[in-house]
């Protein structure tokens, strides 16, 4: 069992200006692993997941599933599940640490006929409502109400029945909830305005391998015809495109030359085009790509959008790169209402950034200065690391427990590329 470790007293120290060179192997995607692990609630026997990243968030999902009575063995990057849930109530002490815990609601309801899941908290980047997840459950036949901070869902005598889920806005998690619940509902379900993220497609592909009847994955309209039960399945988690994009920016911001392996470049098409527009050279191969840069980046505006647009999860990291670009860059964040928490910290490093509502204007400076900074959320932490890698002098980054949620062996991977980086109390 891999237990959740609280590392909120450690710091990362970086002496900047080393050019990163070499090859980095990307891990499995956190945002695919989490919903895939929740499938253990409905694929009860002989369900094997490989390429699982060892992260605080995947460990937390493991603890949450174990608490629900799911039995499994986790060795290295593989988890073998062999038993489904024994209870229908998820523990508040675990759910409160991770918003993605809401992903157990649908499969738990499908498996037990009822589910009691604490309302997950918001987080630094926004209130993170779950109304669309509840809409999914009600459309598929559940009765849902809230009581003392819990979402309580139960099925009537007809159980789960297919329906039309027409999302008023695109939601990755709610689309995943819909897929995981509808696969066992009687009849046909249509999901309209569905999310097209690669992690959603990976979840659907795993379910199809387990015998589910799903078409339209990766498009805005997904059609599901329910089946009685799901069969055993082996599935390898899709590589983490956000980790890969983060390392691509690390290569650009340090004027280095890095090959990023064990990835699917197609998942980062638009992002890699943007990186080229900033002056980096990008070479694409089958399961890898390389990024190199010899000069100061050139400013290039972005707007974050749902896939296949520019990923919101790379916005903070991109802002670090534009902080030292030649010119003024406008970054527009359209997915989350509060995803500029990294801005005041970048300003401490000498960046010149002005924000107004969902837009930031970054006037590139020649050099950032190593400073003491505080991470506020997962992707903001990576932004500060990237700034520190390029800055003159030494930076001290606090609050790095956020990093452990989404980046596996980050210090080792950066150090192997030549970064002067260490982690200590
Ligand atoms: C997933 O979060 C990812 N997390 C996020 O990654 C990612 O930023 C986000 O998708 C967008 O790509 C995981 O997959 C575990 P959403 P999710 O539902 O599903 C609103 C990271 O850094 N909304 O697509 O929670 C919501 O407030 C994390 O790895 C509702 O209004 O995101 C947001 O404004 C951060 N009601 C928008 O939709 C709902 O019921 C998109 O959110 C659900 C969402």
PDB file of N, CA, C and O and ligand atoms in Angstrom, residues 30-31 34 99-100 125 128-133 169-173 197 312-313 335-336 339 378-379, ligand 1:
ATOM      1  N   UNK A  30      -1.872  11.933 -14.668  1.00  0.00           N
ATOM      2  CA  UNK A  30      -2.663  11.995 -13.416  1.00  0.00           C
ATOM      3  C   UNK A  30      -4.149  12.080 -13.761  1.00  0.00           C
ATOM      4  O   UNK A  30      -4.969  11.368 -13.186  1.00  0.00           O
ATOM      5  N   UNK A  31      -4.484  12.935 -14.736  1.00  0.00           N
ATOM      6  CA  UNK A  31      -5.901  13.200 -15.007  1.00  0.00           C
ATOM      7  C   UNK A  31      -6.592  12.111 -15.803  1.00  0.00           C
ATOM      8  O   UNK A  31      -7.789  12.190 -16.053  1.00  0.00           O
ATOM      9  N   UNK A  34      -6.762   8.996 -12.448  1.00  0.00           N
ATOM     10  CA  UNK A  34      -7.776   9.138 -11.394  1.00  0.00           C
ATOM     11  C   UNK A  34      -9.139   8.560 -11.810  1.00  0.00           C
ATOM     12  O   UNK A  34      -9.681   7.714 -11.088  1.00  0.00           O
ATOM     13  N   UNK A  99     -10.425  17.329  -5.062  1.00  0.00           N
ATOM     14  CA  UNK A  99     -11.672  17.602  -5.775  1.00  0.00           C
ATOM     15  C   UNK A  99     -12.087  16.453  -6.679  1.00  0.00           C
ATOM     16  O   UNK A  99     -13.250  16.182  -6.880  1.00  0.00           O
ATOM     17  N   UNK A 100     -11.080  15.783  -7.229  1.00  0.00           N
ATOM     18  CA  UNK A 100     -11.381  14.717  -8.207  1.00  0.00           C
ATOM     19  C   UNK A 100     -12.072  13.530  -7.547  1.00  0.00           C
ATOM     20  O   UNK A 100     -12.524  12.610  -8.223  1.00  0.00           O
ATOM     21  N   UNK A 125      -7.857  27.500  -7.470  1.00  0.00           N
ATOM     22  CA  UNK A 125      -8.107  28.062  -8.813  1.00  0.00           C
ATOM     23  C   UNK A 125      -9.579  28.344  -9.051  1.00  0.00           C
ATOM     24  O   UNK A 125      -9.952  28.887 -10.094  1.00  0.00           O
ATOM     25  N   UNK A 128     -15.037  25.446  -8.167  1.00  0.00           N
ATOM     26  CA  UNK A 128     -15.121  24.056  -8.624  1.00  0.00           C
ATOM     27  C   UNK A 128     -16.479  23.402  -8.292  1.00  0.00           C
ATOM     28  O   UNK A 128     -16.556  22.434  -7.551  1.00  0.00           O
ATOM     29  N   UNK A 129     -17.588  23.959  -8.793  1.00  0.00           N
ATOM     30  CA  UNK A 129     -18.902  23.360  -8.502  1.00  0.00           C
ATOM     31  C   UNK A 129     -19.028  21.947  -9.080  1.00  0.00           C
ATOM     32  O   UNK A 129     -18.235  21.549  -9.937  1.00  0.00           O
ATOM     33  N   UNK A 130     -20.038  21.203  -8.616  1.00  0.00           N
ATOM     34  CA  UNK A 130     -20.231  19.845  -9.131  1.00  0.00           C
ATOM     35  C   UNK A 130     -21.668  19.651  -9.644  1.00  0.00           C
ATOM     36  O   UNK A 130     -22.141  18.526  -9.794  1.00  0.00           O
ATOM     37  N   UNK A 131     -22.345  20.778  -9.936  1.00  0.00           N
ATOM     38  CA  UNK A 131     -23.741  20.718 -10.389  1.00  0.00           C
ATOM     39  C   UNK A 131     -23.915  19.862 -11.644  1.00  0.00           C
ATOM     40  O   UNK A 131     -24.936  19.185 -11.815  1.00  0.00           O
ATOM     41  N   UNK A 132     -22.923  19.847 -12.515  1.00  0.00           N
ATOM     42  CA  UNK A 132     -23.054  19.067 -13.765  1.00  0.00           C
ATOM     43  C   UNK A 132     -22.943  17.562 -13.492  1.00  0.00           C
ATOM     44  O   UNK A 132     -23.601  16.751 -14.144  1.00  0.00           O
ATOM     45  N   UNK A 133     -22.169  17.212 -12.489  1.00  0.00           N
ATOM     46  CA  UNK A 133     -22.088  15.786 -12.089  1.00  0.00           C
ATOM     47  C   UNK A 133     -23.451  15.344 -11.545  1.00  0.00           C
ATOM     48  O   UNK A 133     -23.923  14.248 -11.846  1.00  0.00           O
ATOM     49  N   UNK A 169     -22.189  23.609 -20.423  1.00  0.00           N
ATOM     50  CA  UNK A 169     -20.786  24.011 -20.625  1.00  0.00           C
ATOM     51  C   UNK A 169     -19.949  22.737 -20.628  1.00  0.00           C
ATOM     52  O   UNK A 169     -20.355  21.719 -20.055  1.00  0.00           O
ATOM     53  N   UNK A 170     -18.796  22.789 -21.265  1.00  0.00           N
ATOM     54  CA  UNK A 170     -17.974  21.576 -21.364  1.00  0.00           C
ATOM     55  C   UNK A 170     -17.287  21.325 -20.023  1.00  0.00           C
ATOM     56  O   UNK A 170     -16.678  22.234 -19.438  1.00  0.00           O
ATOM     57  N   UNK A 171     -17.393  20.099 -19.533  1.00  0.00           N
ATOM     58  CA  UNK A 171     -16.736  19.731 -18.272  1.00  0.00           C
ATOM     59  C   UNK A 171     -16.053  18.377 -18.442  1.00  0.00           C
ATOM     60  O   UNK A 171     -16.710  17.382 -18.781  1.00  0.00           O
ATOM     61  N   UNK A 172     -14.742  18.344 -18.183  1.00  0.00           N
ATOM     62  CA  UNK A 172     -13.988  17.080 -18.283  1.00  0.00           C
ATOM     63  C   UNK A 172     -14.541  16.075 -17.276  1.00  0.00           C
ATOM     64  O   UNK A 172     -14.962  14.971 -17.647  1.00  0.00           O
ATOM     65  N   UNK A 173     -14.587  16.461 -16.025  1.00  0.00           N
ATOM     66  CA  UNK A 173     -15.012  15.529 -14.968  1.00  0.00           C
ATOM     67  C   UNK A 173     -16.436  15.073 -15.135  1.00  0.00           C
ATOM     68  O   UNK A 173     -16.742  13.887 -14.984  1.00  0.00           O
ATOM     69  N   UNK A 197     -11.011  15.927 -24.192  1.00  0.00           N
ATOM     70  CA  UNK A 197      -9.633  15.759 -23.690  1.00  0.00           C
ATOM     71  C   UNK A 197      -9.133  14.321 -23.888  1.00  0.00           C
ATOM     72  O   UNK A 197      -9.924  13.370 -23.747  1.00  0.00           O
ATOM     73  N   UNK A 312      -5.627  24.800 -20.232  1.00  0.00           N
ATOM     74  CA  UNK A 312      -5.549  25.670 -19.057  1.00  0.00           C
ATOM     75  C   UNK A 312      -4.462  25.172 -18.099  1.00  0.00           C
ATOM     76  O   UNK A 312      -3.828  25.970 -17.403  1.00  0.00           O
ATOM     77  N   UNK A 313      -4.188  23.875 -18.095  1.00  0.00           N
ATOM     78  CA  UNK A 313      -3.186  23.318 -17.167  1.00  0.00           C
ATOM     79  C   UNK A 313      -1.753  23.644 -17.579  1.00  0.00           C
ATOM     80  O   UNK A 313      -0.823  23.327 -16.841  1.00  0.00           O
ATOM     81  N   UNK A 335     -11.187  29.074 -18.592  1.00  0.00           N
ATOM     82  CA  UNK A 335     -11.755  27.879 -17.967  1.00  0.00           C
ATOM     83  C   UNK A 335     -12.025  28.081 -16.479  1.00  0.00           C
ATOM     84  O   UNK A 335     -13.104  27.759 -15.992  1.00  0.00           O
ATOM     85  N   UNK A 336     -11.048  28.611 -15.740  1.00  0.00           N
ATOM     86  CA  UNK A 336     -11.211  28.804 -14.293  1.00  0.00           C
ATOM     87  C   UNK A 336     -11.187  30.274 -13.930  1.00  0.00           C
ATOM     88  O   UNK A 336     -10.480  31.065 -14.574  1.00  0.00           O
ATOM     89  N   UNK A 339      -7.243  31.578 -11.829  1.00  0.00           N
ATOM     90  CA  UNK A 339      -6.052  30.784 -12.139  1.00  0.00           C
ATOM     91  C   UNK A 339      -4.842  31.680 -12.435  1.00  0.00           C
ATOM     92  O   UNK A 339      -4.024  31.366 -13.284  1.00  0.00           O
ATOM     93  N   UNK A 378      -1.135  23.277  -7.885  1.00  0.00           N
ATOM     94  CA  UNK A 378      -0.264  22.355  -8.618  1.00  0.00           C
ATOM     95  C   UNK A 378       0.473  22.992  -9.784  1.00  0.00           C
ATOM     96  O   UNK A 378       1.699  22.980  -9.863  1.00  0.00           O
ATOM     97  N   UNK A 379      -0.233  23.627 -10.692  1.00  0.00           N
ATOM     98  CA  UNK A 379       0.417  24.128 -11.908  1.00  0.00           C
ATOM     99  C   UNK A 379       1.167  25.443 -11.624  1.00  0.00           C
ATOM    100  O   UNK A 379       2.168  25.722 -12.266  1.00  0.00           O
TER     101      UNK A 379
HETATM  102  C1  LIG B   1     -10.223  18.540 -14.961  1.00  0.00           C
HETATM  103  O1  LIG B   1     -10.831  19.183 -13.864  1.00  0.00           O
HETATM  104  C2  LIG B   1      -8.758  18.389 -14.587  1.00  0.00           C
HETATM  105  N1  LIG B   1      -8.639  17.577 -13.380  1.00  0.00           N
HETATM  106  C3  LIG B   1      -8.148  19.778 -14.336  1.00  0.00           C
HETATM  107  O2  LIG B   1      -6.761  19.598 -14.052  1.00  0.00           O
HETATM  108  C4  LIG B   1      -8.295  20.599 -15.611  1.00  0.00           C
HETATM  109  O3  LIG B   1      -7.791  21.900 -15.395  1.00  0.00           O
HETATM  110  C5  LIG B   1      -9.780  20.683 -15.997  1.00  0.00           C
HETATM  111  O4  LIG B   1     -10.319  19.347 -16.146  1.00  0.00           O
HETATM  112  C6  LIG B   1      -9.990  21.427 -17.311  1.00  0.00           C
HETATM  113  O5  LIG B   1      -9.266  20.804 -18.333  1.00  0.00           O
HETATM  114  C7  LIG B   1      -8.777  16.228 -13.500  1.00  0.00           C
HETATM  115  O6  LIG B   1      -9.011  15.702 -14.572  1.00  0.00           O
HETATM  116  C8  LIG B   1      -8.637  15.433 -12.239  1.00  0.00           C
HETATM  117  P1  LIG B   1     -13.985  20.820 -15.591  1.00  0.00           P
HETATM  118  P2  LIG B   1     -12.454  19.274 -13.787  1.00  0.00           P
HETATM  119  O7  LIG B   1     -15.153  20.109 -15.014  1.00  0.00           O
HETATM  120  O8  LIG B   1     -13.044  18.088 -14.414  1.00  0.00           O
HETATM  121  C9  LIG B   1     -16.954  24.220 -14.335  1.00  0.00           C
HETATM  122  C10 LIG B   1      -4.751  19.900 -12.911  1.00  0.00           C
HETATM  123  O9  LIG B   1      -4.050  20.903 -12.728  1.00  0.00           O
HETATM  124  N2  LIG B   1     -17.808  23.165 -13.775  1.00  0.00           N
HETATM  125  O10 LIG B   1     -13.636  20.582 -17.044  1.00  0.00           O
HETATM  126  O11 LIG B   1     -12.820  19.624 -12.404  1.00  0.00           O
HETATM  127  C11 LIG B   1     -15.650  24.398 -13.593  1.00  0.00           C
HETATM  128  O12 LIG B   1     -15.831  25.249 -12.478  1.00  0.00           O
HETATM  129  C12 LIG B   1      -6.256  20.009 -12.785  1.00  0.00           C
HETATM  130  O13 LIG B   1      -4.326  18.762 -13.233  1.00  0.00           O
HETATM  131  C13 LIG B   1     -19.096  23.490 -13.374  1.00  0.00           C
HETATM  132  O14 LIG B   1     -19.525  24.632 -13.485  1.00  0.00           O
HETATM  133  O15 LIG B   1     -12.705  20.546 -14.719  1.00  0.00           O
HETATM  134  C14 LIG B   1     -14.746  25.027 -14.626  1.00  0.00           C
HETATM  135  O16 LIG B   1     -14.987  26.425 -14.672  1.00  0.00           O
HETATM  136  C15 LIG B   1      -6.703  21.401 -12.373  1.00  0.00           C
HETATM  137  N3  LIG B   1     -19.894  22.516 -12.841  1.00  0.00           N
HETATM  138  C16 LIG B   1     -15.235  24.391 -15.940  1.00  0.00           C
HETATM  139  O17 LIG B   1     -16.532  23.833 -15.656  1.00  0.00           O
HETATM  140  C17 LIG B   1     -19.452  21.212 -12.716  1.00  0.00           C
HETATM  141  O18 LIG B   1     -20.231  20.359 -12.249  1.00  0.00           O
HETATM  142  C18 LIG B   1     -14.355  23.270 -16.429  1.00  0.00           C
HETATM  143  O19 LIG B   1     -14.172  22.372 -15.349  1.00  0.00           O
HETATM  144  C19 LIG B   1     -18.140  20.901 -13.128  1.00  0.00           C
HETATM  145  C20 LIG B   1     -17.338  21.880 -13.666  1.00  0.00           C
END
